[in-house]
Amino acid sequence: MTAAAKSLDNPIPPNSQLAQGHLLGIEGLNPLEIAYLLDKAEGYVDHNRQVDKKLDLLKGRTQINLFYENSTRTRASFELAGKRMGADVINMAVEGSSIKKGETLIDTAMTLNAMQPDILVVRHDQSGAVNLLAQKVDGAVINGGDGSHEHPTQALLDALTIRRRKGTLAGLTVAICGDIAHSRVARSNIHLLNIMGARVRLIGPPTLVPKSFERMGLEVHHDMRKGLKNVDIVMMLRLQMERMQGSYVPSTNEYFHFWGLDYEKLSAAKPDALIMHPGPMNRGVEIATDVADDIDRSAIREQVEMGVAVRMACLEVLCDQRQPR
Ligand code: NCD
């Protein structure tokens, strides 16, 4: 029996928020649930390296990916995950759908709901839109990123990447750097890392690190070299221009000078510190090309690989909560 198949024997931990049948955010999950999803995903990593990747665990189930925002990694990853698990998967993008004709989110959701999907993976530019939709449909809903609120599967795939490289999450110091204000990736990671016992440092210009984080007791730095001192993990974020109204940074050149990760700034971190980025990267803006492509230090490609395994685990667990096989 493969590790993936064996992991099915373990029951979901007690008092699981996952038992409600949705994955809307990391906030509110407990350490056992997170570890459970990561362990299950771990079982799919080797499976995904085999020639034959097809399983039939979700045979007969229907998955709809409803994406109101652009996506390369997340959408392809959810599509592959669903197909590898044996589900029928369709992708709905805003372009070419009735959303362009003015249909509301709820009308679109109710229309798709009438086709009896088992899982809806939703990405939306408004924070809270995915939670609202989850209250209206019968199937499981997975948040594929809502505004600057949460992106739970990204935090889970980051956690799996870190755990595989460092053996644990507890006790590590993780720096999250750059445009934290607009980042759902940062929010989900802050929750997950706190829940799992890692220390989080936020590094960025005052305009891009909300004061509310400091008030929550998180360690905030406005100087890259000081903030990166002795960290185990350096998580870089994209400058999310599309979410900015007005000017948050003087110019991308100046941004790179102060906040872009290059070897000089990286030298403040531990010698074996891991470099991460959720993608898409803006090379020369938040990260230097040689650092991003450093095969010894950068885990950026591995994050993408872990994404498929994590999403297979999430699909399986949520489908089982709704309707056990
Ligand atoms: C992120 C997202 O969409 O929130 N990307 C991703 O899902 N891999 C981060 C970003 O767009 O910068």
mmCIF file of C-alpha atoms and ligand atoms in Angstrom:
data_model
loop_
_atom_site.group_PDB
_atom_site.id
_atom_site.type_symbol
_atom_site.label_atom_id
_atom_site.label_comp_id
_atom_site.label_asym_id
_atom_site.label_seq_id
_atom_site.Cartn_x
_atom_site.Cartn_y
_atom_site.Cartn_z
ATOM 1 C CA MET A 1 0.000 0.000 0.000
ATOM 2 C CA THR A 2 1.324 3.478 -0.785
ATOM 3 C CA ALA A 3 1.816 6.057 1.970
ATOM 4 C CA ALA A 4 -0.989 8.056 0.365
ATOM 5 C CA ALA A 5 -3.441 5.185 0.658
ATOM 6 C CA LYS A 6 -2.277 4.264 4.159
ATOM 7 C CA SER A 7 -2.849 7.787 5.465
ATOM 8 C CA LEU A 8 -6.573 7.268 4.896
ATOM 9 C CA ASP A 9 -6.705 5.036 7.952
ATOM 10 C CA ASN A 10 -6.100 7.912 10.364
ATOM 11 C CA PRO A 11 -9.279 9.664 11.493
ATOM 12 C CA ILE A 12 -9.598 13.465 11.451
ATOM 13 C CA PRO A 13 -8.536 14.966 14.832
ATOM 14 C CA PRO A 14 -11.315 15.735 17.360
ATOM 15 C CA ASN A 15 -12.906 19.244 17.455
ATOM 16 C CA SER A 16 -11.795 19.911 13.903
ATOM 17 C CA GLN A 17 -12.939 23.033 12.151
ATOM 18 C CA LEU A 18 -12.418 20.970 8.997
ATOM 19 C CA ALA A 19 -15.390 18.861 10.087
ATOM 20 C CA GLN A 20 -17.581 21.787 8.981
ATOM 21 C CA GLY A 21 -16.585 20.798 5.468
ATOM 22 C CA HIS A 22 -14.858 23.978 4.237
ATOM 23 C CA LEU A 23 -11.317 25.354 4.250
ATOM 24 C CA LEU A 24 -11.818 29.108 4.406
ATOM 25 C CA GLY A 25 -8.723 30.144 6.330
ATOM 26 C CA ILE A 26 -5.940 29.059 8.662
ATOM 27 C CA GLU A 27 -7.258 31.218 11.511
ATOM 28 C CA GLY A 28 -9.175 28.972 13.897
ATOM 29 C CA LEU A 29 -7.503 25.693 12.864
ATOM 30 C CA ASN A 30 -5.708 23.861 15.649
ATOM 31 C CA PRO A 31 -2.176 22.379 15.545
ATOM 32 C CA LEU A 32 -3.502 18.823 15.227
ATOM 33 C CA GLU A 33 -5.593 19.679 12.161
ATOM 34 C CA ILE A 34 -2.668 21.432 10.492
ATOM 35 C CA ALA A 35 -0.339 18.522 11.260
ATOM 36 C CA TYR A 36 -3.001 16.109 9.985
ATOM 37 C CA LEU A 37 -3.245 17.917 6.619
ATOM 38 C CA LEU A 38 0.557 18.160 6.338
ATOM 39 C CA ASP A 39 1.006 14.451 7.137
ATOM 40 C CA LYS A 40 -1.582 13.519 4.553
ATOM 41 C CA ALA A 41 0.057 15.796 1.970
ATOM 42 C CA GLU A 42 3.445 14.268 2.762
ATOM 43 C CA GLY A 43 2.040 10.942 1.590
ATOM 44 C CA TYR A 44 1.293 12.446 -1.827
ATOM 45 C CA VAL A 45 4.736 13.959 -2.465
ATOM 46 C CA ASP A 46 6.402 10.696 -3.497
ATOM 47 C CA HIS A 47 3.224 9.580 -5.230
ATOM 48 C CA ASN A 48 3.382 12.675 -7.458
ATOM 49 C CA ARG A 49 6.926 11.763 -8.510
ATOM 50 C CA GLN A 50 5.757 8.460 -10.000
ATOM 51 C CA VAL A 51 4.938 8.011 -13.686
ATOM 52 C CA ASP A 52 1.335 6.980 -12.985
ATOM 53 C CA LYS A 53 -0.149 9.710 -10.806
ATOM 54 C CA LYS A 54 -3.811 8.821 -11.136
ATOM 55 C CA LEU A 55 -5.769 7.773 -8.047
ATOM 56 C CA ASP A 56 -9.486 7.050 -7.775
ATOM 57 C CA LEU A 57 -10.115 8.378 -4.257
ATOM 58 C CA LEU A 58 -12.408 11.146 -5.582
ATOM 59 C CA LYS A 59 -13.865 9.174 -8.479
ATOM 60 C CA GLY A 60 -17.337 10.446 -9.314
ATOM 61 C CA ARG A 61 -16.862 13.771 -7.493
ATOM 62 C CA THR A 62 -17.139 17.114 -9.309
ATOM 63 C CA GLN A 63 -14.769 20.003 -8.604
ATOM 64 C CA ILE A 64 -15.312 23.521 -9.956
ATOM 65 C CA ASN A 65 -12.510 26.087 -9.827
ATOM 66 C CA LEU A 66 -14.092 29.543 -9.842
ATOM 67 C CA PHE A 67 -11.413 32.209 -10.253
ATOM 68 C CA TYR A 68 -12.307 35.909 -10.222
ATOM 69 C CA GLU A 69 -8.621 36.874 -10.216
ATOM 70 C CA ASN A 70 -5.686 35.868 -12.360
ATOM 71 C CA SER A 71 -3.748 32.825 -11.309
ATOM 72 C CA THR A 72 -1.116 30.496 -12.739
ATOM 73 C CA ARG A 73 0.139 28.328 -9.890
ATOM 74 C CA THR A 74 -2.915 28.063 -7.669
ATOM 75 C CA ARG A 75 -5.368 27.259 -10.438
ATOM 76 C CA ALA A 76 -3.126 24.765 -12.251
ATOM 77 C CA SER A 77 -2.253 23.168 -8.934
ATOM 78 C CA PHE A 78 -5.903 22.716 -7.858
ATOM 79 C CA GLU A 79 -6.772 21.374 -11.304
ATOM 80 C CA LEU A 80 -3.946 18.826 -11.245
ATOM 81 C CA ALA A 81 -4.716 17.888 -7.651
ATOM 82 C CA GLY A 82 -8.375 17.196 -8.446
ATOM 83 C CA LYS A 83 -7.526 15.201 -11.576
ATOM 84 C CA ARG A 84 -4.860 13.148 -9.816
ATOM 85 C CA MET A 85 -7.420 12.279 -7.138
ATOM 86 C CA GLY A 86 -9.830 11.099 -9.840
ATOM 87 C CA ALA A 87 -12.402 13.949 -9.656
ATOM 88 C CA ASP A 88 -14.004 15.598 -12.699
ATOM 89 C CA VAL A 89 -12.640 19.140 -12.740
ATOM 90 C CA ILE A 90 -13.798 22.215 -14.591
ATOM 91 C CA ASN A 91 -12.295 25.701 -14.550
ATOM 92 C CA MET A 92 -14.408 28.822 -14.620
ATOM 93 C CA ALA A 93 -12.560 32.060 -15.277
ATOM 94 C CA VAL A 94 -14.200 35.464 -15.210
ATOM 95 C CA GLU A 95 -13.236 36.081 -18.826
ATOM 96 C CA GLY A 96 -15.726 34.250 -21.009
ATOM 97 C CA SER A 97 -18.330 33.727 -18.250
ATOM 98 C CA SER A 98 -21.620 35.467 -17.396
ATOM 99 C CA ILE A 99 -19.784 37.308 -14.629
ATOM 100 C CA LYS A 100 -18.690 39.617 -17.448
ATOM 101 C CA LYS A 101 -22.372 40.169 -18.216
ATOM 102 C CA GLY A 102 -22.958 41.525 -14.704
ATOM 103 C CA GLU A 103 -24.036 38.402 -12.810
ATOM 104 C CA THR A 104 -23.482 38.727 -9.043
ATOM 105 C CA LEU A 105 -21.226 36.418 -7.059
ATOM 106 C CA ILE A 106 -24.200 34.805 -5.329
ATOM 107 C CA ASP A 107 -26.141 34.260 -8.586
ATOM 108 C CA THR A 108 -23.093 32.629 -10.140
ATOM 109 C CA ALA A 109 -22.621 30.496 -7.022
ATOM 110 C CA MET A 110 -26.273 29.401 -7.000
ATOM 111 C CA THR A 111 -26.114 28.551 -10.724
ATOM 112 C CA LEU A 112 -23.047 26.391 -10.221
ATOM 113 C CA ASN A 113 -24.568 24.899 -7.052
ATOM 114 C CA ALA A 114 -27.542 23.665 -9.082
ATOM 115 C CA MET A 115 -25.090 21.474 -11.029
ATOM 116 C CA GLN A 116 -24.275 19.639 -7.755
ATOM 117 C CA PRO A 117 -20.531 20.161 -7.468
ATOM 118 C CA ASP A 118 -18.887 18.435 -4.510
ATOM 119 C CA ILE A 119 -16.124 21.023 -4.214
ATOM 120 C CA LEU A 120 -15.840 24.676 -5.195
ATOM 121 C CA VAL A 121 -12.394 26.265 -5.168
ATOM 122 C CA VAL A 122 -12.881 30.022 -5.177
ATOM 123 C CA ARG A 123 -10.523 32.960 -5.641
ATOM 124 C CA HIS A 124 -11.939 36.467 -5.322
ATOM 125 C CA ASP A 125 -10.512 39.982 -5.092
ATOM 126 C CA GLN A 126 -12.736 40.921 -2.128
ATOM 127 C CA SER A 127 -11.820 39.790 1.401
ATOM 128 C CA GLY A 128 -14.732 37.789 2.842
ATOM 129 C CA ALA A 129 -16.330 36.917 -0.516
ATOM 130 C CA VAL A 130 -15.383 33.228 -0.231
ATOM 131 C CA ASN A 131 -16.859 32.932 3.294
ATOM 132 C CA LEU A 132 -20.095 34.480 2.035
ATOM 133 C CA LEU A 133 -20.266 32.049 -0.862
ATOM 134 C CA ALA A 134 -19.632 29.075 1.449
ATOM 135 C CA GLN A 135 -22.859 29.929 3.308
ATOM 136 C CA LYS A 136 -24.882 29.626 0.084
ATOM 137 C CA VAL A 137 -23.710 26.400 -1.522
ATOM 138 C CA ASP A 138 -24.084 22.733 -0.588
ATOM 139 C CA GLY A 139 -20.600 21.491 -1.462
ATOM 140 C CA ALA A 140 -17.241 21.995 0.211
ATOM 141 C CA VAL A 141 -15.618 25.372 -0.406
ATOM 142 C CA ILE A 142 -11.863 25.924 -0.463
ATOM 143 C CA ASN A 143 -10.542 29.470 -0.329
ATOM 144 C CA GLY A 144 -8.052 29.899 -3.182
ATOM 145 C CA GLY A 145 -7.301 33.455 -1.964
ATOM 146 C CA ASP A 146 -9.742 36.231 -1.022
ATOM 147 C CA GLY A 147 -8.524 39.829 -1.298
ATOM 148 C CA SER A 148 -5.862 40.502 1.287
ATOM 149 C CA HIS A 149 -7.557 38.172 3.808
ATOM 150 C CA GLU A 150 -6.419 34.523 3.577
ATOM 151 C CA HIS A 151 -4.840 31.984 1.231
ATOM 152 C CA PRO A 152 -4.858 28.849 3.387
ATOM 153 C CA THR A 153 -3.446 26.305 0.921
ATOM 154 C CA GLN A 154 -0.464 28.598 0.248
ATOM 155 C CA ALA A 155 0.369 28.674 3.973
ATOM 156 C CA LEU A 156 -0.010 24.884 4.153
ATOM 157 C CA LEU A 157 2.299 24.310 1.182
ATOM 158 C CA ASP A 158 4.823 26.726 2.673
ATOM 159 C CA ALA A 159 4.625 24.832 5.965
ATOM 160 C CA LEU A 160 5.137 21.480 4.215
ATOM 161 C CA THR A 161 8.174 22.874 2.373
ATOM 162 C CA ILE A 162 9.680 24.200 5.618
ATOM 163 C CA ARG A 163 8.909 21.019 7.565
ATOM 164 C CA ARG A 164 10.556 18.816 4.936
ATOM 165 C CA ARG A 165 13.692 20.998 4.824
ATOM 166 C CA LYS A 166 14.029 21.794 8.538
ATOM 167 C CA GLY A 167 12.268 18.799 10.115
ATOM 168 C CA THR A 168 9.907 20.964 12.192
ATOM 169 C CA LEU A 169 8.149 24.328 12.354
ATOM 170 C CA ALA A 170 8.258 24.822 16.124
ATOM 171 C CA GLY A 171 11.100 26.999 17.333
ATOM 172 C CA LEU A 172 12.093 28.359 13.899
ATOM 173 C CA THR A 173 12.353 32.102 13.252
ATOM 174 C CA VAL A 174 10.622 33.078 10.030
ATOM 175 C CA ALA A 175 10.948 36.531 8.439
ATOM 176 C CA ILE A 176 8.066 37.592 6.195
ATOM 177 C CA CYS A 177 9.307 40.495 4.085
ATOM 178 C CA GLY A 178 7.844 43.172 1.846
ATOM 179 C CA ASP A 179 4.264 44.071 0.996
ATOM 180 C CA ILE A 180 2.583 42.599 4.058
ATOM 181 C CA ALA A 181 -0.324 45.064 4.004
ATOM 182 C CA HIS A 182 -1.809 43.642 0.799
ATOM 183 C CA SER A 183 -0.824 40.016 1.277
ATOM 184 C CA ARG A 184 -3.247 37.194 2.052
ATOM 185 C CA VAL A 185 -0.202 34.890 1.919
ATOM 186 C CA ALA A 186 1.346 36.817 4.826
ATOM 187 C CA ARG A 187 -1.858 36.665 6.887
ATOM 188 C CA SER A 188 -2.343 32.916 6.434
ATOM 189 C CA ASN A 189 1.332 32.273 7.155
ATOM 190 C CA ILE A 190 1.306 34.435 10.295
ATOM 191 C CA HIS A 191 -1.632 32.398 11.634
ATOM 192 C CA LEU A 192 -0.116 29.045 10.720
ATOM 193 C CA LEU A 193 3.363 29.782 12.026
ATOM 194 C CA ASN A 194 1.977 31.116 15.311
ATOM 195 C CA ILE A 195 -0.273 28.074 15.744
ATOM 196 C CA MET A 196 2.638 25.711 15.070
ATOM 197 C CA GLY A 197 5.038 27.436 17.485
ATOM 198 C CA ALA A 198 7.360 29.290 15.075
ATOM 199 C CA ARG A 199 8.465 32.892 15.712
ATOM 200 C CA VAL A 200 7.417 35.399 13.062
ATOM 201 C CA ARG A 201 9.189 38.650 12.196
ATOM 202 C CA LEU A 202 7.605 41.093 9.777
ATOM 203 C CA ILE A 203 9.976 43.246 7.732
ATOM 204 C CA GLY A 204 9.023 46.049 5.376
ATOM 205 C CA PRO A 205 8.552 49.790 4.937
ATOM 206 C CA PRO A 206 6.139 51.388 7.439
ATOM 207 C CA THR A 207 3.676 52.031 4.585
ATOM 208 C CA LEU A 208 3.443 48.274 3.881
ATOM 209 C CA VAL A 209 3.403 46.811 7.413
ATOM 210 C CA PRO A 210 0.058 47.556 9.096
ATOM 211 C CA LYS A 211 0.324 48.976 12.628
ATOM 212 C CA SER A 212 -2.310 46.437 13.719
ATOM 213 C CA PHE A 213 0.294 43.655 13.482
ATOM 214 C CA GLU A 214 2.577 45.460 15.913
ATOM 215 C CA ARG A 215 -0.337 45.946 18.296
ATOM 216 C CA MET A 216 -0.982 42.168 18.078
ATOM 217 C CA GLY A 217 2.494 41.675 19.539
ATOM 218 C CA LEU A 218 4.276 40.617 16.345
ATOM 219 C CA GLU A 219 7.924 41.615 15.963
ATOM 220 C CA VAL A 220 8.175 44.296 13.260
ATOM 221 C CA HIS A 221 11.365 45.609 11.615
ATOM 222 C CA HIS A 222 11.816 48.430 9.150
ATOM 223 C CA ASP A 223 15.456 47.588 8.483
ATOM 224 C CA MET A 224 16.104 44.456 6.391
ATOM 225 C CA ARG A 225 19.546 43.677 7.812
ATOM 226 C CA LYS A 226 18.391 43.961 11.433
ATOM 227 C CA GLY A 227 15.183 42.032 10.744
ATOM 228 C CA LEU A 228 16.959 39.174 8.970
ATOM 229 C CA LYS A 229 19.517 38.642 11.740
ATOM 230 C CA ASN A 230 19.789 34.907 12.457
ATOM 231 C CA VAL A 231 16.475 33.933 10.856
ATOM 232 C CA ASP A 232 15.933 30.341 9.632
ATOM 233 C CA ILE A 233 13.509 31.213 6.833
ATOM 234 C CA VAL A 234 13.269 34.283 4.562
ATOM 235 C CA MET A 235 9.831 34.513 2.974
ATOM 236 C CA MET A 236 9.679 37.237 0.307
ATOM 237 C CA LEU A 237 6.420 38.748 -0.963
ATOM 238 C CA ARG A 238 5.508 40.378 -4.262
ATOM 239 C CA LEU A 239 4.855 44.092 -4.346
ATOM 240 C CA GLN A 240 1.102 43.899 -5.071
ATOM 241 C CA MET A 241 0.658 47.031 -7.177
ATOM 242 C CA GLU A 242 -2.829 45.942 -8.290
ATOM 243 C CA ARG A 243 -4.094 46.303 -4.702
ATOM 244 C CA MET A 244 -2.513 49.731 -4.127
ATOM 245 C CA GLN A 245 -4.414 52.946 -4.472
ATOM 246 C CA GLY A 246 -1.910 55.769 -4.358
ATOM 247 C CA SER A 247 1.798 55.490 -3.832
ATOM 248 C CA TYR A 248 3.181 53.207 -1.149
ATOM 249 C CA VAL A 249 6.764 53.058 -2.454
ATOM 250 C CA PRO A 250 8.823 55.765 -4.158
ATOM 251 C CA SER A 251 10.007 53.605 -7.119
ATOM 252 C CA THR A 252 10.712 49.936 -7.740
ATOM 253 C CA ASN A 253 14.470 50.716 -7.984
ATOM 254 C CA GLU A 254 14.475 52.343 -4.597
ATOM 255 C CA TYR A 255 12.303 49.525 -3.222
ATOM 256 C CA PHE A 256 14.878 46.965 -4.363
ATOM 257 C CA HIS A 257 17.677 48.990 -2.808
ATOM 258 C CA PHE A 258 16.073 48.941 0.652
ATOM 259 C CA TRP A 259 13.804 45.874 0.642
ATOM 260 C CA GLY A 260 14.894 43.623 -2.223
ATOM 261 C CA LEU A 261 16.573 40.377 -1.131
ATOM 262 C CA ASP A 262 20.172 40.203 -2.400
ATOM 263 C CA TYR A 263 23.161 38.253 -1.056
ATOM 264 C CA GLU A 264 24.362 41.219 0.947
ATOM 265 C CA LYS A 265 21.133 41.477 2.981
ATOM 266 C CA LEU A 266 20.781 37.684 3.111
ATOM 267 C CA SER A 267 24.177 37.425 4.839
ATOM 268 C CA ALA A 268 22.472 38.621 8.050
ATOM 269 C CA ALA A 269 20.327 35.444 8.141
ATOM 270 C CA LYS A 270 21.596 32.035 9.301
ATOM 271 C CA PRO A 271 24.051 30.518 6.771
ATOM 272 C CA ASP A 272 21.532 27.761 5.967
ATOM 273 C CA ALA A 273 18.469 30.046 5.877
ATOM 274 C CA LEU A 274 15.907 28.950 3.314
ATOM 275 C CA ILE A 275 14.619 31.446 0.708
ATOM 276 C CA MET A 276 10.932 31.292 -0.189
ATOM 277 C CA HIS A 277 8.506 33.223 -2.405
ATOM 278 C CA PRO A 278 4.884 32.278 -3.243
ATOM 279 C CA GLY A 279 5.220 33.545 -6.808
ATOM 280 C CA PRO A 280 4.738 35.234 -9.157
ATOM 281 C CA MET A 281 8.121 36.891 -8.576
ATOM 282 C CA ASN A 282 9.104 40.332 -9.713
ATOM 283 C CA ARG A 283 12.820 39.813 -10.246
ATOM 284 C CA GLY A 284 14.859 42.897 -9.408
ATOM 285 C CA VAL A 285 11.986 44.369 -7.362
ATOM 286 C CA GLU A 286 11.583 42.213 -4.234
ATOM 287 C CA ILE A 287 14.242 39.588 -5.011
ATOM 288 C CA ALA A 288 17.505 39.468 -6.969
ATOM 289 C CA THR A 289 17.626 36.893 -9.761
ATOM 290 C CA ASP A 290 20.751 35.117 -8.494
ATOM 291 C CA VAL A 291 19.213 34.675 -5.030
ATOM 292 C CA ALA A 292 15.885 33.425 -6.423
ATOM 293 C CA ASP A 293 17.693 30.868 -8.602
ATOM 294 C CA ASP A 294 20.214 29.705 -5.981
ATOM 295 C CA ILE A 295 19.699 25.940 -6.065
ATOM 296 C CA ASP A 296 21.207 25.451 -2.616
ATOM 297 C CA ARG A 297 19.246 28.131 -0.792
ATOM 298 C CA SER A 298 15.995 28.751 -2.676
ATOM 299 C CA ALA A 299 12.947 26.507 -2.142
ATOM 300 C CA ILE A 300 10.737 28.413 -4.589
ATOM 301 C CA ARG A 301 10.266 25.544 -7.072
ATOM 302 C CA GLU A 302 9.783 23.070 -4.255
ATOM 303 C CA GLN A 303 6.949 25.250 -2.909
ATOM 304 C CA VAL A 304 5.146 24.786 -6.226
ATOM 305 C CA GLU A 305 5.665 21.007 -6.067
ATOM 306 C CA MET A 306 4.350 20.848 -2.486
ATOM 307 C CA GLY A 307 1.295 22.833 -3.578
ATOM 308 C CA VAL A 308 -0.149 19.915 -5.556
ATOM 309 C CA ALA A 309 0.336 17.448 -2.684
ATOM 310 C CA VAL A 310 -1.227 19.847 -0.171
ATOM 311 C CA ARG A 311 -4.243 20.463 -2.391
ATOM 312 C CA MET A 312 -4.748 16.705 -2.935
ATOM 313 C CA ALA A 313 -4.815 16.289 0.847
ATOM 314 C CA CYS A 314 -7.283 19.173 1.326
ATOM 315 C CA LEU A 315 -9.626 17.880 -1.390
ATOM 316 C CA GLU A 316 -9.590 14.402 0.085
ATOM 317 C CA VAL A 317 -10.220 15.493 3.673
ATOM 318 C CA LEU A 318 -13.056 17.870 2.790
ATOM 319 C CA CYS A 319 -14.785 15.389 0.488
ATOM 320 C CA ASP A 320 -14.606 12.762 3.211
ATOM 321 C CA GLN A 321 -16.187 15.131 5.726
ATOM 322 C CA ARG A 322 -19.109 15.765 3.387
ATOM 323 C CA GLN A 323 -19.700 12.266 2.167
ATOM 324 C CA PRO A 324 -17.398 9.511 3.378
ATOM 325 C CA ARG A 325 -16.353 7.018 0.801
HETATM 326 C C1 NCD B 1 -0.128 34.810 -4.284
HETATM 327 C C2 NCD B 1 -1.591 35.217 -4.327
HETATM 328 O O1 NCD B 1 -2.240 35.171 -5.351
HETATM 329 O O2 NCD B 1 -2.039 35.601 -3.261
HETATM 330 N N1 NCD B 1 0.264 33.960 -5.294
HETATM 331 C C3 NCD B 1 -0.040 32.635 -5.238
HETATM 332 O O3 NCD B 1 -1.146 32.238 -4.975
HETATM 333 N N2 NCD B 1 0.964 31.777 -5.473
HETATM 334 C C4 NCD B 1 0.776 35.954 -4.084
HETATM 335 C C5 NCD B 1 0.833 37.033 -5.114
HETATM 336 O O4 NCD B 1 -0.011 37.158 -5.993
HETATM 337 O O5 NCD B 1 1.790 37.821 -5.033
#
